[in-house]
Short mmCIF file of C-alpha atoms in Angstrom, two decimals:
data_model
loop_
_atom_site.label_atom_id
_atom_site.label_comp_id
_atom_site.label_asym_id
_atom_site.label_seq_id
_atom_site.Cartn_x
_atom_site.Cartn_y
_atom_site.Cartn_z
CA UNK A 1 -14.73 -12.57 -7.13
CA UNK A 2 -12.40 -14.67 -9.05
CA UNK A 3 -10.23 -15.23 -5.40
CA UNK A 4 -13.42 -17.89 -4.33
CA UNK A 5 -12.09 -20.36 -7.06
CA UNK A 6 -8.86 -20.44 -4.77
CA UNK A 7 -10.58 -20.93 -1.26
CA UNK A 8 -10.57 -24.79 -1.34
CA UNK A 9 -6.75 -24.50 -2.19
CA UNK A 10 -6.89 -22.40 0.75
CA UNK A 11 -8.62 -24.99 2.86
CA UNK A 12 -6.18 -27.44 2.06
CA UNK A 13 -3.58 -25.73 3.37
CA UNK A 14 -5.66 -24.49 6.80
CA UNK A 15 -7.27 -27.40 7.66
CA UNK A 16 -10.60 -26.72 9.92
CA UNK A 17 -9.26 -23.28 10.81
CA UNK A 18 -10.02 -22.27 7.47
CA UNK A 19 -13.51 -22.29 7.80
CA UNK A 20 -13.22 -20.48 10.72
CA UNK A 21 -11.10 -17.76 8.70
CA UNK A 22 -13.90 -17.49 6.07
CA UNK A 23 -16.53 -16.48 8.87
CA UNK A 24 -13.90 -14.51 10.83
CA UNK A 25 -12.74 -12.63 7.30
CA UNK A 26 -16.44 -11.99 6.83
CA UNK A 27 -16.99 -10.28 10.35
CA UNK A 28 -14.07 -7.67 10.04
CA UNK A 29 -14.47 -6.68 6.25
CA UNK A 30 -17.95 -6.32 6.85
CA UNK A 31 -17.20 -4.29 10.21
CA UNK A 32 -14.10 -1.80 8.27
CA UNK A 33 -16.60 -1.00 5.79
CA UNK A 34 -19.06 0.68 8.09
CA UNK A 35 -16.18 2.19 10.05
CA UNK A 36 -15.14 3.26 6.89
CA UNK A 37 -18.47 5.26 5.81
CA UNK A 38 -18.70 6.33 8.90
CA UNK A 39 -16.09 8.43 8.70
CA UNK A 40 -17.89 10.58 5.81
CA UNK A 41 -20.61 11.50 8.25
CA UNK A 42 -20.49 14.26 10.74
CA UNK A 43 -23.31 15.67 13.74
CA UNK A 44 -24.85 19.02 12.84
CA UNK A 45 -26.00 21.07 15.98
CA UNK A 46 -29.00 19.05 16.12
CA UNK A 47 -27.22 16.48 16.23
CA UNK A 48 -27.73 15.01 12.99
CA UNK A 49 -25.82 12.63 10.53
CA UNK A 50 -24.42 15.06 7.92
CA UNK A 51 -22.41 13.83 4.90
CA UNK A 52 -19.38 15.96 4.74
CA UNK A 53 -17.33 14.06 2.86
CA UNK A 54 -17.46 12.10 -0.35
CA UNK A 55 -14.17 9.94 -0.57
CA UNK A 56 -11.85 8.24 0.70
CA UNK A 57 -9.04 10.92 -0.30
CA UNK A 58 -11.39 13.53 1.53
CA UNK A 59 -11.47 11.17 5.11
CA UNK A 60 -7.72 10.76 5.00
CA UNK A 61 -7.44 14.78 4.35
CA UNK A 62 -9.52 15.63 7.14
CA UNK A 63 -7.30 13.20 9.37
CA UNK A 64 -3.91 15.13 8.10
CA UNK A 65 -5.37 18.52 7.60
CA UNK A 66 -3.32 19.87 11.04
CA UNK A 67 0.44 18.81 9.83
CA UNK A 68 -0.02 17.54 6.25
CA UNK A 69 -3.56 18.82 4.42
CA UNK A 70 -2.98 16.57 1.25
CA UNK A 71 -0.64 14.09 2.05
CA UNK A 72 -2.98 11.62 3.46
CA UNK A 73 -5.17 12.09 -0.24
CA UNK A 74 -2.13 11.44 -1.93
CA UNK A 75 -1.63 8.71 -0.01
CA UNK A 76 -5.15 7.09 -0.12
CA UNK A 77 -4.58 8.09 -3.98
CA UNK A 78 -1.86 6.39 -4.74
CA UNK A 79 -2.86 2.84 -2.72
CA UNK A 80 -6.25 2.94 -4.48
CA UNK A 81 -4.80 3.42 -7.81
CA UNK A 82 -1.96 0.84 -7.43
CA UNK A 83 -4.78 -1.71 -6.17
CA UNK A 84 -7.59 -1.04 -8.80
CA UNK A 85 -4.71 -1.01 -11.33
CA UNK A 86 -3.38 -4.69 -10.69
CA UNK A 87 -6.74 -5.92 -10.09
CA UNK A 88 -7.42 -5.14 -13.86
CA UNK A 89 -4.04 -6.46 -14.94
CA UNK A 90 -4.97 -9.74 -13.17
CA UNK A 91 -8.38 -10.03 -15.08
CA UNK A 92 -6.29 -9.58 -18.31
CA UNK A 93 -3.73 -12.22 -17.19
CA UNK A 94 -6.45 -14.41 -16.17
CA UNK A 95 -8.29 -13.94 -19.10
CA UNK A 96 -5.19 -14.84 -21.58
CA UNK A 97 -4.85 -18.21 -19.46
CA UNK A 98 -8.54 -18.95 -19.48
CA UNK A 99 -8.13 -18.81 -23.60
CA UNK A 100 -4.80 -20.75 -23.59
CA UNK A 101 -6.40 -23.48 -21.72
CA UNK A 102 -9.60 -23.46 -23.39
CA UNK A 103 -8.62 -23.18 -26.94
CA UNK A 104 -5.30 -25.57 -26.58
CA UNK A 105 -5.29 -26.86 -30.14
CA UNK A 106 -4.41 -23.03 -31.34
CA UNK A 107 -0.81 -21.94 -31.79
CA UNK A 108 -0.91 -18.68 -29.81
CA UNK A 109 0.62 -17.53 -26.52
CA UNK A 110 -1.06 -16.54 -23.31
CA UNK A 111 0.23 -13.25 -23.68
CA UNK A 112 -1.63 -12.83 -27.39
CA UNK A 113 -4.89 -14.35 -25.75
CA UNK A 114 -4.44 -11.53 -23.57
CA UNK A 115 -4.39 -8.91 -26.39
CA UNK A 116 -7.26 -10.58 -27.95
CA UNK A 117 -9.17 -10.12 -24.57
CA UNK A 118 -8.24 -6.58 -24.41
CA UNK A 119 -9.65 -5.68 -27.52
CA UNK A 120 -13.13 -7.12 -26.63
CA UNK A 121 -12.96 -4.60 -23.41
CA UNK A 122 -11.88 -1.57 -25.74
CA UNK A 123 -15.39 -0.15 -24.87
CA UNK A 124 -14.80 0.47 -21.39
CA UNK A 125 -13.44 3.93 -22.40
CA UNK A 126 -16.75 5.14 -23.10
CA UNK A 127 -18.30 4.22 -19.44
CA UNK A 128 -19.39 7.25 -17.83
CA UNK A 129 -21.73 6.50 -14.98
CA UNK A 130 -22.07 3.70 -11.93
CA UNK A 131 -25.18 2.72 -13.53
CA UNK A 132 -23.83 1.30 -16.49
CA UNK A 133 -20.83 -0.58 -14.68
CA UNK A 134 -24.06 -2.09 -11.57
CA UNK A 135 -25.51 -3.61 -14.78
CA UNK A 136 -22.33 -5.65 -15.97
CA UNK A 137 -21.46 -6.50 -12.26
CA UNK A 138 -25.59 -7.96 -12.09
CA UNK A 139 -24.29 -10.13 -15.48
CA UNK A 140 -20.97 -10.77 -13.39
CA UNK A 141 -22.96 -11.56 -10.42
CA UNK A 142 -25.06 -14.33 -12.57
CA UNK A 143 -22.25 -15.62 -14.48
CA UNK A 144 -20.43 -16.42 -10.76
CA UNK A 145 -23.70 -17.83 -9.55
CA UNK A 146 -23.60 -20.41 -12.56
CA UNK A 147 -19.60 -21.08 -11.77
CA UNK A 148 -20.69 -21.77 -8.57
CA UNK A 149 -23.98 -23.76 -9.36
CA UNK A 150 -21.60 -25.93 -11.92
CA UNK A 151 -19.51 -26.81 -9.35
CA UNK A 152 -21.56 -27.64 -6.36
CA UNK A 153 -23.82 -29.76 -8.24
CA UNK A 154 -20.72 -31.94 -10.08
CA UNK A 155 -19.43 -32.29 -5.91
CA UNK A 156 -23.17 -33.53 -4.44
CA UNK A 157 -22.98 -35.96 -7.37
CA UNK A 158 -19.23 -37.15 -5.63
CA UNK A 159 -20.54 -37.45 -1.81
CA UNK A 160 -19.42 -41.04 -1.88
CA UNK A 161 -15.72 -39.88 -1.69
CA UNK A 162 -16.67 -37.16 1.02
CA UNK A 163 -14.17 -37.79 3.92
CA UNK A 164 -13.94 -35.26 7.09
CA UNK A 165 -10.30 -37.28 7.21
CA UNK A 166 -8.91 -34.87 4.44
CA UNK A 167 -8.78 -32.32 6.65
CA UNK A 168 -5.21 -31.83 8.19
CA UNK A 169 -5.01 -31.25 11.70
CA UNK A 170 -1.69 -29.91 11.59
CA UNK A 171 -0.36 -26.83 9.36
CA UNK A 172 2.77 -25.06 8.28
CA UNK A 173 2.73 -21.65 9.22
CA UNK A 174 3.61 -20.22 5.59
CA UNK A 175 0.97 -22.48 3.81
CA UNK A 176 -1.43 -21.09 6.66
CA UNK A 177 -0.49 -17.11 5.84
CA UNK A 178 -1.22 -17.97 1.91
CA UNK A 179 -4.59 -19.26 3.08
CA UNK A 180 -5.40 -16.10 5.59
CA UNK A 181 -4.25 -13.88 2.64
CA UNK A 182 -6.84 -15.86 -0.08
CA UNK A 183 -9.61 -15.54 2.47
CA UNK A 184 -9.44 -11.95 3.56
CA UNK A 185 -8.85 -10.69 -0.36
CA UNK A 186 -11.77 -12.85 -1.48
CA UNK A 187 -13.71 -10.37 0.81
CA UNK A 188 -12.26 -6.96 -0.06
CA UNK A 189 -14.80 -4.29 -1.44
CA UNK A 190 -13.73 -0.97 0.80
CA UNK A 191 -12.28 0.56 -2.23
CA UNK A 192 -15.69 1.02 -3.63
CA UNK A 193 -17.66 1.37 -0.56
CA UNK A 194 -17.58 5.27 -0.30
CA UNK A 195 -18.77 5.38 -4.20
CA UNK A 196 -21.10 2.76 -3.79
CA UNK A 197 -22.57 4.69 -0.60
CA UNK A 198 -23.07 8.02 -2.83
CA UNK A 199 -24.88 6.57 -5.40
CA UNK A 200 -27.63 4.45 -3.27
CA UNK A 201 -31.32 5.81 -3.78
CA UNK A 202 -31.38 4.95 0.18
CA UNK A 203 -27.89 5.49 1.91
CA UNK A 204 -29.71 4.78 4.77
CA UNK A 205 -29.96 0.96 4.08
CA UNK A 206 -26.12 0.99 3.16
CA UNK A 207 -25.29 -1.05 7.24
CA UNK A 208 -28.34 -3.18 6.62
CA UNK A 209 -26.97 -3.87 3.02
CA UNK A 210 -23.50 -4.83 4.46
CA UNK A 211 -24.70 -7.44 7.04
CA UNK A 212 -26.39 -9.40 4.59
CA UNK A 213 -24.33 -9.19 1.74
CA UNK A 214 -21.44 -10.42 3.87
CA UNK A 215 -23.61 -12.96 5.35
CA UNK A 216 -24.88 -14.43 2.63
CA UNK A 217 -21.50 -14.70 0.75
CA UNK A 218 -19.49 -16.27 4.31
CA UNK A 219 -22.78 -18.64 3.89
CA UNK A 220 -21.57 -19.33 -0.08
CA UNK A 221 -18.14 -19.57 0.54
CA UNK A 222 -17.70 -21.85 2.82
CA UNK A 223 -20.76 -24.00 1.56
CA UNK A 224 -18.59 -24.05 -1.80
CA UNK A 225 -14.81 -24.59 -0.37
CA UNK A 226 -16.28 -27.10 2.34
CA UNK A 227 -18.31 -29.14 -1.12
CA UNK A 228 -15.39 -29.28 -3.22
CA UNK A 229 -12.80 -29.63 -0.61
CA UNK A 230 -14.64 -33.06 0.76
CA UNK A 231 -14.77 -34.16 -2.80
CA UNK A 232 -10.64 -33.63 -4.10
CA UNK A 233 -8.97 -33.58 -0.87
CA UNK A 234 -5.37 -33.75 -1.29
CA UNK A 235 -5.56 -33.10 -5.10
CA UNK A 236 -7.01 -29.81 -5.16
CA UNK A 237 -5.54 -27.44 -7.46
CA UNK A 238 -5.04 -23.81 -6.88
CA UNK A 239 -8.04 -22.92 -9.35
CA UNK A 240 -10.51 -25.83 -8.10
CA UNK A 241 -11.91 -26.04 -11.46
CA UNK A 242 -8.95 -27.36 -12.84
CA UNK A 243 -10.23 -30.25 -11.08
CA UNK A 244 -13.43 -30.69 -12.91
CA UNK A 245 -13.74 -33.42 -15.75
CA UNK A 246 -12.76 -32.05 -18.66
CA UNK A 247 -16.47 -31.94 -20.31
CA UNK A 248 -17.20 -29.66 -17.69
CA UNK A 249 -13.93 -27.60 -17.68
CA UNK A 250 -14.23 -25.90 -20.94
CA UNK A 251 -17.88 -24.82 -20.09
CA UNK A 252 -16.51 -23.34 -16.74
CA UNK A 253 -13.66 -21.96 -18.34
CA UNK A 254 -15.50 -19.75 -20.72
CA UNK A 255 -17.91 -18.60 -17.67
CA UNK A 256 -14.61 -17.67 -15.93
CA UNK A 257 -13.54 -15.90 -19.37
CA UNK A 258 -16.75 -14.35 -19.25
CA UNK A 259 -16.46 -13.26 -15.39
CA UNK A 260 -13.17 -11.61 -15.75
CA UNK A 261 -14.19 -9.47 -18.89
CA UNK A 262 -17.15 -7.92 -17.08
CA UNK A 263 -15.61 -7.75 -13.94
CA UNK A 264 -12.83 -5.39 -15.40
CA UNK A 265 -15.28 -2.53 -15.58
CA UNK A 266 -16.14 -1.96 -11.99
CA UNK A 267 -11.94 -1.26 -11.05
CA UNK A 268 -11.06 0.41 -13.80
CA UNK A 269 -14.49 3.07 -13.42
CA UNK A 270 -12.87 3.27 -10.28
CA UNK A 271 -9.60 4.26 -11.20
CA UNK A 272 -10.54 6.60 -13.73
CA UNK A 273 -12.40 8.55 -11.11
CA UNK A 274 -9.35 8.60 -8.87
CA UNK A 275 -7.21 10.14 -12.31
CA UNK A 276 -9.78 12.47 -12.94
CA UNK A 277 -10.11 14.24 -9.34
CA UNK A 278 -6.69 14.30 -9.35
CA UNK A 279 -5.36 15.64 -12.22
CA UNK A 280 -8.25 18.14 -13.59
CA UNK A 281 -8.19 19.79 -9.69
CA UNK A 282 -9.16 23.24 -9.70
CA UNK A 283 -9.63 22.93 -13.52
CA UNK A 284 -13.41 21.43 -13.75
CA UNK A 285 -13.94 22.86 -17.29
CA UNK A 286 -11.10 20.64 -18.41
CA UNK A 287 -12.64 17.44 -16.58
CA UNK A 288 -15.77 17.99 -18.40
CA UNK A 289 -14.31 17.88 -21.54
CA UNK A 290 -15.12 14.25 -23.69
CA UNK A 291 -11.81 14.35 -25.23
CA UNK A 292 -10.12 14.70 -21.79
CA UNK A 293 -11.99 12.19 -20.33
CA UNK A 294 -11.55 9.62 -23.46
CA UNK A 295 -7.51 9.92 -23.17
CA UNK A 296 -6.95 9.61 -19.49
CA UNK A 297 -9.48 6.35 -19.62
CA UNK A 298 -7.55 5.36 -22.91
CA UNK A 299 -4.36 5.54 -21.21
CA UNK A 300 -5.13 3.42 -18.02
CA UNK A 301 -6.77 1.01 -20.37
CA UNK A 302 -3.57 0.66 -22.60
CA UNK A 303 -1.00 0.84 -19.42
CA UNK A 304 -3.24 -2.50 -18.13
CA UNK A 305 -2.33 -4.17 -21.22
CA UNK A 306 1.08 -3.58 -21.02
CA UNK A 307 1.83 -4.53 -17.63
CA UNK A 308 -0.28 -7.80 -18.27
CA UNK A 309 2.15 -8.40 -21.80
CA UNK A 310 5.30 -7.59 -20.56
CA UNK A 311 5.66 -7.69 -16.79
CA UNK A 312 6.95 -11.03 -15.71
CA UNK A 313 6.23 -13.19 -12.75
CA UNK A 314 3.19 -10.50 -11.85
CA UNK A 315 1.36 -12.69 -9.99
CA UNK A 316 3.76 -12.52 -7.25
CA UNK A 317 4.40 -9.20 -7.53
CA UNK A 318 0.36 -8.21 -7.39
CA UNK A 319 1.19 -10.90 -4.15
CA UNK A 320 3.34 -7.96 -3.25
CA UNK A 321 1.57 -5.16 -3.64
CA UNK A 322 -1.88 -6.99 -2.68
CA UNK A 323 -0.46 -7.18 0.86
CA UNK A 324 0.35 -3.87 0.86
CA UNK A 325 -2.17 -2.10 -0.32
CA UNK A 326 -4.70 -4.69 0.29
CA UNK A 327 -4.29 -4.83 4.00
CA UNK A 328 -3.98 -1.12 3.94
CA UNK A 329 -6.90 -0.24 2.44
CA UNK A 330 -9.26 -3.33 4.38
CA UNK A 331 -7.95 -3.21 8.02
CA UNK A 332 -5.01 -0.35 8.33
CA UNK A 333 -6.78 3.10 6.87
CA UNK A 334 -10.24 2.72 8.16
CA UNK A 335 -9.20 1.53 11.52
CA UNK A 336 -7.13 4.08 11.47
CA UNK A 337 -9.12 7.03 10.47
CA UNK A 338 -12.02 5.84 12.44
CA UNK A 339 -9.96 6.11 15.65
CA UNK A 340 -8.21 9.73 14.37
CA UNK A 341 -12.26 11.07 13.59
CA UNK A 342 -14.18 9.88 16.05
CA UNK A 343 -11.68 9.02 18.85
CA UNK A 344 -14.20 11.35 21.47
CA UNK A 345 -17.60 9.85 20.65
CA UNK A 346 -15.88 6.40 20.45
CA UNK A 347 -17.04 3.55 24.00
CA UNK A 348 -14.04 1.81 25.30
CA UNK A 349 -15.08 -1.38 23.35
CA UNK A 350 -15.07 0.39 20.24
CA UNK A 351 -11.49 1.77 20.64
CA UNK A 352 -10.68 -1.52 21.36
CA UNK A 353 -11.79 -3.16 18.37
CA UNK A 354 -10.52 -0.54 16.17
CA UNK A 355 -7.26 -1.00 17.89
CA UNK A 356 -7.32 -4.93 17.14
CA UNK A 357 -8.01 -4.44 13.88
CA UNK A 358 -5.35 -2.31 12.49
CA UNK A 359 -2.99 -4.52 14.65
CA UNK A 360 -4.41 -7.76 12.48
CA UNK A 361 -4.04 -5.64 9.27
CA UNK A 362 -0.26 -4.99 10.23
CA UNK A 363 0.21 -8.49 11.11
CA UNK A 364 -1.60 -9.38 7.77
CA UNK A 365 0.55 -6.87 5.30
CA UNK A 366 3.88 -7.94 6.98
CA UNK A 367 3.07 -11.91 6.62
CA UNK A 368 2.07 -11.31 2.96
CA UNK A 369 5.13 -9.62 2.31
CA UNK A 370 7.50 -11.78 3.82
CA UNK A 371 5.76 -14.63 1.37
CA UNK A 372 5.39 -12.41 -1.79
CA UNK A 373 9.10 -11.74 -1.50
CA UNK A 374 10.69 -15.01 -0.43
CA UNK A 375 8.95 -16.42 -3.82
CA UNK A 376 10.59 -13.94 -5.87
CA UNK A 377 13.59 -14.52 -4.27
CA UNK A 378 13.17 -17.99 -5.70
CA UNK A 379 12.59 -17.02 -8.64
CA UNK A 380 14.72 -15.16 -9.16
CA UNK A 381 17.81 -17.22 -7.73
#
């Protein structure tokens, strides 16, 4: 995603254990993520995988269903939503910058540019199916690849200025918990995992799927932040391609514009899903119904817009919740769940590293939100 722009910022502020981060990021996401699925499966008498359960709403109800049979749903619910929610709000935000900075000559605010990007993603209300959503992430996927490709290439033509000296030796500790929070969120996918589980032609394949998609994008990651790390040093910006040569920089820009747009689709499907199972429950008639389903998606889509227009300083407050419900929904729930599910079938090791992990999360949300709020406390005076 868009966070890989911000992993040689995140280098410069880690030093060598950043690259160590990006591999070690890699490892656990990709290892919640199969904890995560399987908690949908359960052993039949023959002992045979059986999928029982569909979402993540349905693992956390199965882990409450003793003392509280729907709070942990709501509770999934409401973390999902709030993350797949700000996660479209940031493509809109990002999307109004990308146009402010690539169209400087024209009088008109980031927060219009944002409008004007919101109208081109107007169709989005019609999406009904996965299928449509897999083909703009494959166009998302090959717009990235060219960011990346762009990039790379304008860095192996600057090897001259490669140092290994520009990496710092010594850190501050709040730089460093900006950089672990970059790196992990640059990773995150276990919102969509159960969905994107359901929907394989081979669910079978889903572990096999995992390893390599996670190895092949630690691989890309730190091939990229390494490149263009060695080539800026101290001078990296936040968005490395702020650092490109401005012939270059509009062309990237408008891939980035392009990027954003299509990468709105995949969250907000997601969210719409969430709104739909929860409020048409026990009324499926009603959730079948086109006009139903156009004004919930309508309404999501409009209350993006308006937290993008008139929300201030929401970067740090997605900072906020990010490290919340970020952490919560990577390292915290399926750790947890995992442990509550299959706590009697679980080896010793196992326990343990379940344990670890949802100790790390913890760690994780608490560091983020000690950051997020000390910079609105700034702010704010």
């Amino acid at each position: 995603g868009i966070f890989v722009l911000g992993l040689p910022y995140a280098l410069l502020h880690s030093g060598y254990s950043g690259l160590f981060l990006i591999i070690v990021a890699a490892v656990l996401c990709c290892y919640t993520g199969k904890i995560l699925i399987a908690c949908l499966y359960e052993e039949n008498e023959d002992g045979q995988l059986i999928r029982v359960r569909d979402t993540y709403e349905d693992i956390a109800n199965a882990c409450c269903k003793k003392l509280f049979p729907r709070l942990g749903g709501i509770v999934v619910n409401v973390t999902q939503m709030m993350e797949l929610i700000m996660t479209c709000i940031l493509y809109l935000v990002v999307s109004g910058n990308l146009l402010s900075h690539s169209f400087p000559s024209i009088p008109v605010t980031e927060k219009t540019w944002s409008v004007i990007a919101f109208v081109t993603l107007l169709p989005c209300v019609f999406i009904k199916t996965l299928k449509i959503v897999s083909k703009l992430s494959q166009l998302c996927s090959l717009v990235h690849f060219i960011i990346i490709l762009v990039v790379m290439t304008y860095c192996l033509t600057q090897t001259h200025r490669w140092s290994w000296a520009k990496f710092r030796l010594s850190i501050e500790f709040e730089d460093f918990l900006v950089s672990v929070g970059v790196i992990i969120f640059s990773y995150t996918s276990q919102v969509f995992l159960p969905t994107l589980e359901g929907n394989m032609k081979n669910p079978e394949e889903f572990r096999c799927m995992l390893n390599w998609t996670h190895f092949f994008a630690c691989v890309l990651k730190s091939a990229f932040a390494l490149s263009t790390f060695l080539t800026w040093g101290e001078e990296t910006k936040e968005v490395v391609t702020d650092n490109l040569p401005s012939f270059l920089q509009a062309l990237v820009n408008l891939c980035l514009l392009t990027k954003a747009l299509l990468s709105y689709p995949l969250p907000f499907f997601a969210a719409t899903e969430i709104a739909f199972a929860c409020i048409s429950r026990g009324n499926h008639a009603r959730y079948r119904s086109p006009l139903f389903a156009l004004s919930v998606r309508g309404s999501l889509l409009l209350l993006t817009l308006l937290m993008a227009v008139f929300v201030p300083h929401f970067a740090l407050l997605m900072g906020l919740t990010g490290s919340v419900t970020g952490a919560a929904m990577t390292f915290l729930l399926p750790s947890l769940f995992h442990l509550k599910l299959k706590w009697k079938k679980l080896t010793f090791l196992e326990k343990c590293a379940d344990i670890s992990v949802f100790i790390l999360g913890f760690l994780c949300s608490l560091a983020g939100i000690f950051c997020s709020i000390k910079g609105l406390l700034e702010i704010f005076g």
